[in-house]
Tab-separated table of N, CA and C in Angstrom:
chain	number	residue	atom	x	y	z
A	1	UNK	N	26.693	26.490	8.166
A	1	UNK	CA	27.372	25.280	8.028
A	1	UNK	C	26.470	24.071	7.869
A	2	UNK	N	26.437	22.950	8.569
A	2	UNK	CA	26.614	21.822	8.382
A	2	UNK	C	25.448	21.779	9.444
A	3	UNK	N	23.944	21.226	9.126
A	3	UNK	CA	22.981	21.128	9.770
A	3	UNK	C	22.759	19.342	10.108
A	4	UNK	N	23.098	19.088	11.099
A	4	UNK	CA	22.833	17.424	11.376
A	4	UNK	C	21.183	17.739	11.555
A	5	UNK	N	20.078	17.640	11.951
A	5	UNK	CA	19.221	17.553	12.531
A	5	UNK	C	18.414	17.310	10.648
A	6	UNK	N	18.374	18.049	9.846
A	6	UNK	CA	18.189	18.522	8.639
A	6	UNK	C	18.609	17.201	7.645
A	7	UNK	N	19.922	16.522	7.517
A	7	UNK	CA	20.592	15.581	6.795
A	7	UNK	C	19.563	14.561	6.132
A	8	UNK	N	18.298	13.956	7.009
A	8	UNK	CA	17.771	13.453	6.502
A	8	UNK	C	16.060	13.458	5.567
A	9	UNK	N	16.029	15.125	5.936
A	9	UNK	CA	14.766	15.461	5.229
A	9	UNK	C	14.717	15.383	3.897
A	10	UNK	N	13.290	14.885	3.956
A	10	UNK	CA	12.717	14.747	2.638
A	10	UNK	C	11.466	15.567	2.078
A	11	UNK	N	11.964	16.151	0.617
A	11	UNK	CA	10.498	17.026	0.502
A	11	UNK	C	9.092	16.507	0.211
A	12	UNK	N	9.019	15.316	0.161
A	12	UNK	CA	7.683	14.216	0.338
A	12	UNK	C	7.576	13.043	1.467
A	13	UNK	N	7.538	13.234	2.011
A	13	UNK	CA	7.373	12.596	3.325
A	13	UNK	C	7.609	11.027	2.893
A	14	UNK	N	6.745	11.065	1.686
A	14	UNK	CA	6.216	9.566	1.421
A	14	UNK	C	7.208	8.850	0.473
A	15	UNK	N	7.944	9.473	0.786
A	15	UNK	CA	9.523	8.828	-0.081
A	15	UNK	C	10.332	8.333	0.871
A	16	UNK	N	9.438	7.742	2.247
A	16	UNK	CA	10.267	7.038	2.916
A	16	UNK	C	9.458	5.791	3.250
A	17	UNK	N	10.007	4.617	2.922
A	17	UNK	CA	8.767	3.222	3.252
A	17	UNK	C	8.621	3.293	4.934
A	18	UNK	N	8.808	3.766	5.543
A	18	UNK	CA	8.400	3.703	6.941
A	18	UNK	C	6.719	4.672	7.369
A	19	UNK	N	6.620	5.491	6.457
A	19	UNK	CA	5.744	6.636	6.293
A	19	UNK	C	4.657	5.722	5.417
A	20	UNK	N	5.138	5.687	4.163
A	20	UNK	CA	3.548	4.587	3.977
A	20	UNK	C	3.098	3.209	4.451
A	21	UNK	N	4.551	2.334	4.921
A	21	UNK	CA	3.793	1.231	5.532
A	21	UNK	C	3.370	1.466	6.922
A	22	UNK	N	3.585	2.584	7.732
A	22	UNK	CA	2.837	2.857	8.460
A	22	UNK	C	1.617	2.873	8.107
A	23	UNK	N	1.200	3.582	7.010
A	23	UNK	CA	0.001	4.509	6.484
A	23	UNK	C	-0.835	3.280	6.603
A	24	UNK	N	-0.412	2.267	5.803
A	24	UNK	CA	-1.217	1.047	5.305
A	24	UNK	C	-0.808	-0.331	6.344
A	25	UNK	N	-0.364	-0.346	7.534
A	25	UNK	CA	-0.750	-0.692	8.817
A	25	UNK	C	-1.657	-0.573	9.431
A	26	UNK	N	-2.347	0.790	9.302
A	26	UNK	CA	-3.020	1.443	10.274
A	26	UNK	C	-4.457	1.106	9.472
A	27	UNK	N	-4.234	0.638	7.750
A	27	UNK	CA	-5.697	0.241	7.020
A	27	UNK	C	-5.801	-1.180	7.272
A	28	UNK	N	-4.645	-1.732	7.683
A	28	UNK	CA	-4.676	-3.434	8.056
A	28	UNK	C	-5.477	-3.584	9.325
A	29	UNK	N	-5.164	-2.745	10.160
A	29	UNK	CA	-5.512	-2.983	11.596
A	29	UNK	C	-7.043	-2.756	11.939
A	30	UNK	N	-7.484	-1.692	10.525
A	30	UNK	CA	-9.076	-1.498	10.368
A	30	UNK	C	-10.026	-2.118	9.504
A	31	UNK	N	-8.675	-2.966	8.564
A	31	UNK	CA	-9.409	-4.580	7.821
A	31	UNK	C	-10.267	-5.230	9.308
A	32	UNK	N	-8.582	-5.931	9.903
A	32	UNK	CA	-9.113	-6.568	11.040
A	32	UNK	C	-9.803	-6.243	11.955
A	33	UNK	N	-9.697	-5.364	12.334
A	33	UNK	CA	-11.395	-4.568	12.992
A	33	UNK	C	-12.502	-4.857	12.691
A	34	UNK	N	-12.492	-4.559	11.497
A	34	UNK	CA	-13.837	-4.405	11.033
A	34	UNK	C	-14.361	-5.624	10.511
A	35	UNK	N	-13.566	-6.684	10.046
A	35	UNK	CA	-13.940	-7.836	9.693
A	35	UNK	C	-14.437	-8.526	11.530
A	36	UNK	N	-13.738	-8.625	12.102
A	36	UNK	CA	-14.308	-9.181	13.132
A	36	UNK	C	-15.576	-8.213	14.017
A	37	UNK	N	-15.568	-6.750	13.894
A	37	UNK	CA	-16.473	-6.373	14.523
A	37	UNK	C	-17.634	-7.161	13.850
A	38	UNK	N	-18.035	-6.738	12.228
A	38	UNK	CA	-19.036	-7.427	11.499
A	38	UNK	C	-19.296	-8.509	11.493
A	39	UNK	N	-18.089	-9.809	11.368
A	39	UNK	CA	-18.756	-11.041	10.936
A	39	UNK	C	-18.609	-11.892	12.503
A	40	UNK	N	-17.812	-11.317	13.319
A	40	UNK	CA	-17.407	-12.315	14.657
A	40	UNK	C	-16.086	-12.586	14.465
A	41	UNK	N	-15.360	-13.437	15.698
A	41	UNK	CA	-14.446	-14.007	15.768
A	41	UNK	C	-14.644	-14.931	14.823
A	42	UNK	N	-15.505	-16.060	15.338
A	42	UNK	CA	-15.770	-16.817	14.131
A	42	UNK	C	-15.767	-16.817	12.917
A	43	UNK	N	-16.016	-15.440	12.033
A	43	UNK	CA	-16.908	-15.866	11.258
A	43	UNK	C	-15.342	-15.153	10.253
A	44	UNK	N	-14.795	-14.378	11.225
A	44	UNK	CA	-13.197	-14.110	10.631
A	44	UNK	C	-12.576	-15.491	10.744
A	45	UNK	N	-12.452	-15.797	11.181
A	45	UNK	CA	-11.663	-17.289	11.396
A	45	UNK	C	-11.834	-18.098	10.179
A	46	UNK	N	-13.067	-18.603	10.194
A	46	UNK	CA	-13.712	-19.167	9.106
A	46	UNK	C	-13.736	-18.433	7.480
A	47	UNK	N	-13.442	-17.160	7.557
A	47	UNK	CA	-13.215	-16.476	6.622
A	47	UNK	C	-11.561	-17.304	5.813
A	48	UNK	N	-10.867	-16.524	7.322
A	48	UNK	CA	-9.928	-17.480	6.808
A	48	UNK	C	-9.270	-18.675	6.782
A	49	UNK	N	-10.069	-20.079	6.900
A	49	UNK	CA	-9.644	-20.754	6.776
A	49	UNK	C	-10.838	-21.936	5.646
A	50	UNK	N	-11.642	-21.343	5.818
A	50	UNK	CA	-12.592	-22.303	5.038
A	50	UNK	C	-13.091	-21.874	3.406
A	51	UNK	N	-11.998	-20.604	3.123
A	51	UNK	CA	-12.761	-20.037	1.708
A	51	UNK	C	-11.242	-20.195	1.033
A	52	UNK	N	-10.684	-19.928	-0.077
A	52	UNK	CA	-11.740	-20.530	-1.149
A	52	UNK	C	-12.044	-22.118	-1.555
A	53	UNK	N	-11.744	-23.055	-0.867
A	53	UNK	CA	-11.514	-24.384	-1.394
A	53	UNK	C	-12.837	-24.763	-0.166
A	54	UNK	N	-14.118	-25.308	-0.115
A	54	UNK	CA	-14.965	-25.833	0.510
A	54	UNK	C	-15.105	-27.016	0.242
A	55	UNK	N	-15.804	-28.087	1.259
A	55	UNK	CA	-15.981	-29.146	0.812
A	55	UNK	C	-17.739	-29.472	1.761
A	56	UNK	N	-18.433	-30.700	1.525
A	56	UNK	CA	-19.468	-30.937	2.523
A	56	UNK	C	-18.851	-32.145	3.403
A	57	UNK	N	-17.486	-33.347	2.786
A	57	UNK	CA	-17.558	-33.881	3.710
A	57	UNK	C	-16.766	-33.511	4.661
A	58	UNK	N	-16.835	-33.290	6.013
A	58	UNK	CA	-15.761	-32.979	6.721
A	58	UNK	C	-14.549	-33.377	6.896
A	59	UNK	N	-14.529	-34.480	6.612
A	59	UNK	CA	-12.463	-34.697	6.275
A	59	UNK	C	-11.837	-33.685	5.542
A	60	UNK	N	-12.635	-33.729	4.605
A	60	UNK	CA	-12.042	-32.889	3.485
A	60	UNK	C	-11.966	-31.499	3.739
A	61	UNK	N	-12.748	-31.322	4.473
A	61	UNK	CA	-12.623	-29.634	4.685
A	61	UNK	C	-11.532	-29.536	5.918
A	62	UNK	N	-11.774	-30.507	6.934
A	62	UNK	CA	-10.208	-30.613	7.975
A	62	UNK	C	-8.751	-30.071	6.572
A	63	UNK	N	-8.640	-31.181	6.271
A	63	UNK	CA	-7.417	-31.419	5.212
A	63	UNK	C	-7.292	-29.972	4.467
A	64	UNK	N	-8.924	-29.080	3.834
A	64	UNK	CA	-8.562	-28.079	2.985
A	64	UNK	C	-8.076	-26.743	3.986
A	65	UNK	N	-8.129	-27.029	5.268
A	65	UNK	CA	-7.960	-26.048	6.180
A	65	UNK	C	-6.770	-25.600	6.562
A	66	UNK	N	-5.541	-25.854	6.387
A	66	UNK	CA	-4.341	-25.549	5.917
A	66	UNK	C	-4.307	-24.776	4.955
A	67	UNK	N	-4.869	-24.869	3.400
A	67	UNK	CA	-4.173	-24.679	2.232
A	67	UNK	C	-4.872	-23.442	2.296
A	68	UNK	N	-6.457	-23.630	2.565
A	68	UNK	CA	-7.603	-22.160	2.665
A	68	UNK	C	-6.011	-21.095	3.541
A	69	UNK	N	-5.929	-21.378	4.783
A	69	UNK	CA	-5.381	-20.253	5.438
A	69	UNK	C	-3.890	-20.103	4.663
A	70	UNK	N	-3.071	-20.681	4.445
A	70	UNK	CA	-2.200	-19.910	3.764
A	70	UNK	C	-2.533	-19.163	2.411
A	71	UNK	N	-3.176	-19.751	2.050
A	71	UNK	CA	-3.744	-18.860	0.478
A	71	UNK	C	-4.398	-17.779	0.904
A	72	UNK	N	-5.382	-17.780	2.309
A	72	UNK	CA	-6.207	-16.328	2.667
A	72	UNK	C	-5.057	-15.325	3.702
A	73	UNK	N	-4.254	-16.385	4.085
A	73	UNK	CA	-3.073	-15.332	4.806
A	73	UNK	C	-1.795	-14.743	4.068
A	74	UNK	N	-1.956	-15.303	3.085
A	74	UNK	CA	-0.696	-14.445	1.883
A	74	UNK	C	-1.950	-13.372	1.612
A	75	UNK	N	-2.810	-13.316	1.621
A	75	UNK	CA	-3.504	-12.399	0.446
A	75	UNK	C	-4.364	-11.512	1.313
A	76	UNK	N	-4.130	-11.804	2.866
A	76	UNK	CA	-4.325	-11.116	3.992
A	76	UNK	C	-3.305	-9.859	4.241
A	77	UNK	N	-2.423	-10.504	4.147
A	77	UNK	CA	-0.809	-9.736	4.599
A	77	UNK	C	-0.034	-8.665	2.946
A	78	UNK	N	-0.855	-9.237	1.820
A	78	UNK	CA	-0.222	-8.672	0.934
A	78	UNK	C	-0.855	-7.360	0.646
A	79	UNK	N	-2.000	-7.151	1.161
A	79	UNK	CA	-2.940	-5.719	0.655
A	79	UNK	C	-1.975	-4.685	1.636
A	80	UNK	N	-2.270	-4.773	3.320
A	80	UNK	CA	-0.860	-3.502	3.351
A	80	UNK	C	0.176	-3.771	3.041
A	81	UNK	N	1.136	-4.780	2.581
A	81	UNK	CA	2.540	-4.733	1.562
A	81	UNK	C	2.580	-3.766	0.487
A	82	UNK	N	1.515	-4.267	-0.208
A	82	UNK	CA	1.394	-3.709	-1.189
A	82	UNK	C	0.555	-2.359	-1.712
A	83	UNK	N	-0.409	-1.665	-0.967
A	83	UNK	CA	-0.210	-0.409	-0.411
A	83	UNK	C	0.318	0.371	0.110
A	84	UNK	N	1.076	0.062	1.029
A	84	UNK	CA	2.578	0.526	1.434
A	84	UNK	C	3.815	1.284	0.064
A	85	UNK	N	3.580	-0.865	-0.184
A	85	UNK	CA	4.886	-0.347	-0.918
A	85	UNK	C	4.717	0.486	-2.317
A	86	UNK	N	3.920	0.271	-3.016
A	86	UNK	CA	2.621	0.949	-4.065
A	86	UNK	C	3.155	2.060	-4.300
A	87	UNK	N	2.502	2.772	-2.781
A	87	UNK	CA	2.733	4.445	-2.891
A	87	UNK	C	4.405	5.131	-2.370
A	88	UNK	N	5.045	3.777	-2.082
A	88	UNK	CA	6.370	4.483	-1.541
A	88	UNK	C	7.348	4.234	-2.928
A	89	UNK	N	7.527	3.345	-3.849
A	89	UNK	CA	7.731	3.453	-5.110
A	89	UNK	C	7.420	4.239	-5.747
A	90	UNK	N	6.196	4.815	-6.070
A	90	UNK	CA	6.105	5.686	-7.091
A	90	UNK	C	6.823	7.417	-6.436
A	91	UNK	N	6.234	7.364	-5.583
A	91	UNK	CA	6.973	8.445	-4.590
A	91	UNK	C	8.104	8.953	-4.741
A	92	UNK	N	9.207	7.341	-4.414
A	92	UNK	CA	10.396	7.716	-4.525
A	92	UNK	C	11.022	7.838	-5.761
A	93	UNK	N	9.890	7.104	-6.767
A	93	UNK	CA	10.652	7.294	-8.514
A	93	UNK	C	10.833	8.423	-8.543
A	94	UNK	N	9.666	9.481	-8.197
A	94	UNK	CA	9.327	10.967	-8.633
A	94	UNK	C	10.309	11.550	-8.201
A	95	UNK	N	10.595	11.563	-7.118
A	95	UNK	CA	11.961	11.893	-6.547
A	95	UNK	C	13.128	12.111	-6.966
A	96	UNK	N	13.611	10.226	-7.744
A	96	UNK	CA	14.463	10.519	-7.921
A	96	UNK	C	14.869	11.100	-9.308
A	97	UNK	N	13.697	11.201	-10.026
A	97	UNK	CA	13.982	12.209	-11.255
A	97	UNK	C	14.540	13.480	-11.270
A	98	UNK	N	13.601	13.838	-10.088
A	98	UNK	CA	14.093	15.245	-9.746
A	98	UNK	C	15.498	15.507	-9.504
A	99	UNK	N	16.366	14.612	-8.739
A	99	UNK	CA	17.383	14.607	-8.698
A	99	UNK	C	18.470	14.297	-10.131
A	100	UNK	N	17.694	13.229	-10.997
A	100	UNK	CA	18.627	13.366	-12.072
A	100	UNK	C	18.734	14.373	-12.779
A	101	UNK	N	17.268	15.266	-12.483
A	101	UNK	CA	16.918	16.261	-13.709
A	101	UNK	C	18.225	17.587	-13.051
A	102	UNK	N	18.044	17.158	-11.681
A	102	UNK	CA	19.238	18.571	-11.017
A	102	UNK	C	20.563	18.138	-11.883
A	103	UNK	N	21.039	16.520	-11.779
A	103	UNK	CA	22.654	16.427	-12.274
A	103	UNK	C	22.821	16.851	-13.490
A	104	UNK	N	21.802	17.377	-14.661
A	104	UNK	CA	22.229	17.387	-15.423
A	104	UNK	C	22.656	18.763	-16.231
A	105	UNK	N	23.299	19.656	-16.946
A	105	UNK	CA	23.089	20.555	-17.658
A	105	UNK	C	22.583	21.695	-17.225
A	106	UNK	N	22.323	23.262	-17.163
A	106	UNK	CA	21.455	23.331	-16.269
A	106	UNK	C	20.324	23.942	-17.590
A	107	UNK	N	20.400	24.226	-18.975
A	107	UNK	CA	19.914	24.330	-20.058
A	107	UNK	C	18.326	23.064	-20.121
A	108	UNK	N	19.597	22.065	-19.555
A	108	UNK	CA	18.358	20.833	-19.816
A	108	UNK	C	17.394	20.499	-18.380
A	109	UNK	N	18.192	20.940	-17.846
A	109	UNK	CA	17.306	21.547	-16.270
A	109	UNK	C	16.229	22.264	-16.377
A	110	UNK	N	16.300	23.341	-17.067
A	110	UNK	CA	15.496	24.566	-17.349
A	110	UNK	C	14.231	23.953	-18.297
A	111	UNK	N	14.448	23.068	-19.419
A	111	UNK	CA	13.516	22.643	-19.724
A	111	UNK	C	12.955	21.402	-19.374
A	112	UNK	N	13.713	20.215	-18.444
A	112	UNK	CA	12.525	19.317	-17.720
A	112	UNK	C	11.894	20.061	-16.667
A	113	UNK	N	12.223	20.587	-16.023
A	113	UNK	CA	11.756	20.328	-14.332
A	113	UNK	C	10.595	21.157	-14.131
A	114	UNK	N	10.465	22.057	-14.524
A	114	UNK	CA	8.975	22.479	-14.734
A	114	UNK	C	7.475	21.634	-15.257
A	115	UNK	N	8.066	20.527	-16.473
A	115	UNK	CA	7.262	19.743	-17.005
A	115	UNK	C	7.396	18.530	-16.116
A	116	UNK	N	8.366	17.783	-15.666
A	116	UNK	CA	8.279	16.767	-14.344
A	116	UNK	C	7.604	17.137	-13.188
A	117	UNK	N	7.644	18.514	-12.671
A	117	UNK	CA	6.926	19.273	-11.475
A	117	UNK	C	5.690	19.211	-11.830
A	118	UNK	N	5.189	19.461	-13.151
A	118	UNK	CA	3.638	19.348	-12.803
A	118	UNK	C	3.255	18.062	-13.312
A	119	UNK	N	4.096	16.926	-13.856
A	119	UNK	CA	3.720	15.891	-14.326
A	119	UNK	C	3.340	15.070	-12.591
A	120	UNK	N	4.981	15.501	-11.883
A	120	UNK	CA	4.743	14.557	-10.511
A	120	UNK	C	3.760	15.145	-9.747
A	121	UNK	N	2.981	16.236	-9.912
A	121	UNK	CA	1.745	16.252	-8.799
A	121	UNK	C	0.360	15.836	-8.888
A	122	UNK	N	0.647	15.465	-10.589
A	122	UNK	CA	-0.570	15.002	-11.036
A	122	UNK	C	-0.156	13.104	-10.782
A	123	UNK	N	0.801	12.625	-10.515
A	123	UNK	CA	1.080	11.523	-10.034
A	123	UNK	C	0.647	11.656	-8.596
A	124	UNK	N	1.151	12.536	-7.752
A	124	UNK	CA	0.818	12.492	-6.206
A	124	UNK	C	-0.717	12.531	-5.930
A	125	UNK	N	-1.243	13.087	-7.056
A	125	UNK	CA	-2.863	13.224	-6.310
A	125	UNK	C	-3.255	11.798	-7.105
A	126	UNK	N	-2.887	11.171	-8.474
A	126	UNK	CA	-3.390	9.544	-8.502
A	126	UNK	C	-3.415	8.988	-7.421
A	127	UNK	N	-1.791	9.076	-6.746
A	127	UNK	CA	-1.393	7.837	-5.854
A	127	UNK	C	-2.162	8.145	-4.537
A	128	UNK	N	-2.717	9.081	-4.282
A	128	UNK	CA	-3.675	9.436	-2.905
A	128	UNK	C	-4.723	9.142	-3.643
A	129	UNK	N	-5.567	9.084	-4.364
A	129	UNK	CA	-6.449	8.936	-5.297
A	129	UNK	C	-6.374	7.317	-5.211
A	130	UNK	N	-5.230	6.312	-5.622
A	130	UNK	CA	-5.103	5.066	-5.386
A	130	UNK	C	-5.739	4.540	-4.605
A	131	UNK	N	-4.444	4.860	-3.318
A	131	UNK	CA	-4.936	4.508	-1.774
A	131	UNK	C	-5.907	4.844	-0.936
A	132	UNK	N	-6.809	5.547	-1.355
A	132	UNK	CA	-8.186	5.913	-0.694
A	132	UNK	C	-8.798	4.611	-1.429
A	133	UNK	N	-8.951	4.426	-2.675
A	133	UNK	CA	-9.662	3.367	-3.251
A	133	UNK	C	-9.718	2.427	-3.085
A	134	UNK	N	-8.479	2.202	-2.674
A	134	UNK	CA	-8.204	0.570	-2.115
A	134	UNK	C	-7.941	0.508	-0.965
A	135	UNK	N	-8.016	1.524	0.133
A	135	UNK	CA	-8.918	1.503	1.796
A	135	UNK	C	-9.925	0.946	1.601
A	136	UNK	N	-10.382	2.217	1.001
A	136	UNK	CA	-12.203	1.565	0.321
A	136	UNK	C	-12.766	0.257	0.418
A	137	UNK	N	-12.046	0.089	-0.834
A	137	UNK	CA	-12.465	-1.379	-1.190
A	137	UNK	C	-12.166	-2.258	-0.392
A	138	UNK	N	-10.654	-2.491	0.565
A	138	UNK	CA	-10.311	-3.485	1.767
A	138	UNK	C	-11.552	-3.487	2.726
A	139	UNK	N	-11.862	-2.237	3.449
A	139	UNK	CA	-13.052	-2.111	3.996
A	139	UNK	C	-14.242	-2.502	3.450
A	140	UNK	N	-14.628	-2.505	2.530
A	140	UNK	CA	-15.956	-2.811	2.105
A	140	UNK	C	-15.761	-4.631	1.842
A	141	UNK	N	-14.610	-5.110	1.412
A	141	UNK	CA	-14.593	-6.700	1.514
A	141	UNK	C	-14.571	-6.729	3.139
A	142	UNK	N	-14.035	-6.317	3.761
A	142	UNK	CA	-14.241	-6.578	5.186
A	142	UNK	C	-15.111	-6.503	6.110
A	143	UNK	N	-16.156	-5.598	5.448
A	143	UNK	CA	-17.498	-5.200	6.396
A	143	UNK	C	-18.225	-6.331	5.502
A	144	UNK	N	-17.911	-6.756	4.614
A	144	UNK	CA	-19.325	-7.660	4.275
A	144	UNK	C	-19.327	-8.920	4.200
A	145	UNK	N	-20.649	-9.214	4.785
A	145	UNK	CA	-20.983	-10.502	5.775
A	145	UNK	C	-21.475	-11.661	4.685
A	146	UNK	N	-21.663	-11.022	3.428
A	146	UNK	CA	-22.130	-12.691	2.386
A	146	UNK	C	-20.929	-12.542	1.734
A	147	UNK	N	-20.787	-13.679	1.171
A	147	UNK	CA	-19.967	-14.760	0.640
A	147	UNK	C	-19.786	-14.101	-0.920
């Protein structure tokens, strides 16, 4: 019969946004780690609030110290958004092909779903392929201490 426990499985885990923005939480939390283990409290702080708009006289850099942190805190907050959401989109596109490819025919079944099956795993290893890269790279802007 009728399996409640079962109702909500999924055969890719990552076709649920709770599963990758976890994933890419857990690369936010090792941005911020690692930016402050390396540069200091300070020197995170100052990261974000004194780049990209500098000035030498100090008024001016008071005044640019607002605009620096919202421009470095949108673009703080958007790398796990958008790793998250990145890999949970393409995920769930793949998905839901599969499902259209089931509603249809089963003639025309017979000839997508074999060619979508190996098209979407060569998508699943990009999109892990992606998000390692752009761990990567978050980390490596975050461990480094020049400008």
């Amino acid at each position: 019969g009728h399996d409640p426990h079962h109702v909500f499985f999924k055969i890719v885990p990552t076709t649920d946004p709770n599963i990758t923005l976890g994933m890419s939480f857990s690369v936010f939390a090792l941005i911020i780690f690692y930016s402050i283990k390396e540069k200091g409290l300070g020197g995170f702080v100052g990261e974000l609030t004194l780049h990209p708009f500098s000035a030498s006289n100090p008024i001016v850099q008071i005044i640019l110290i607002p605009i620096n942190f919202i421009l470095e805190f949108v673009t703080l907050l958007a790398k796990p958004i958008s790793l998250g959401l990145r890999l949970f989109g393409n995920m769930y596109a793949g998905e839901l092909i599969f499902i259209l490819i089931a509603l249809m025919p089963f003639w025309i079944q017979w000839a997508l779903s074999v060619p979508w099956a190996i098209f979407h795993i060569l998508i699943i290893t990009l999109q892990a392929f992606v998000f390692m890269m752009l761990t990567i790279v978050y980390m490596s802007l975050a461990s480094s201490t020049e400008h």
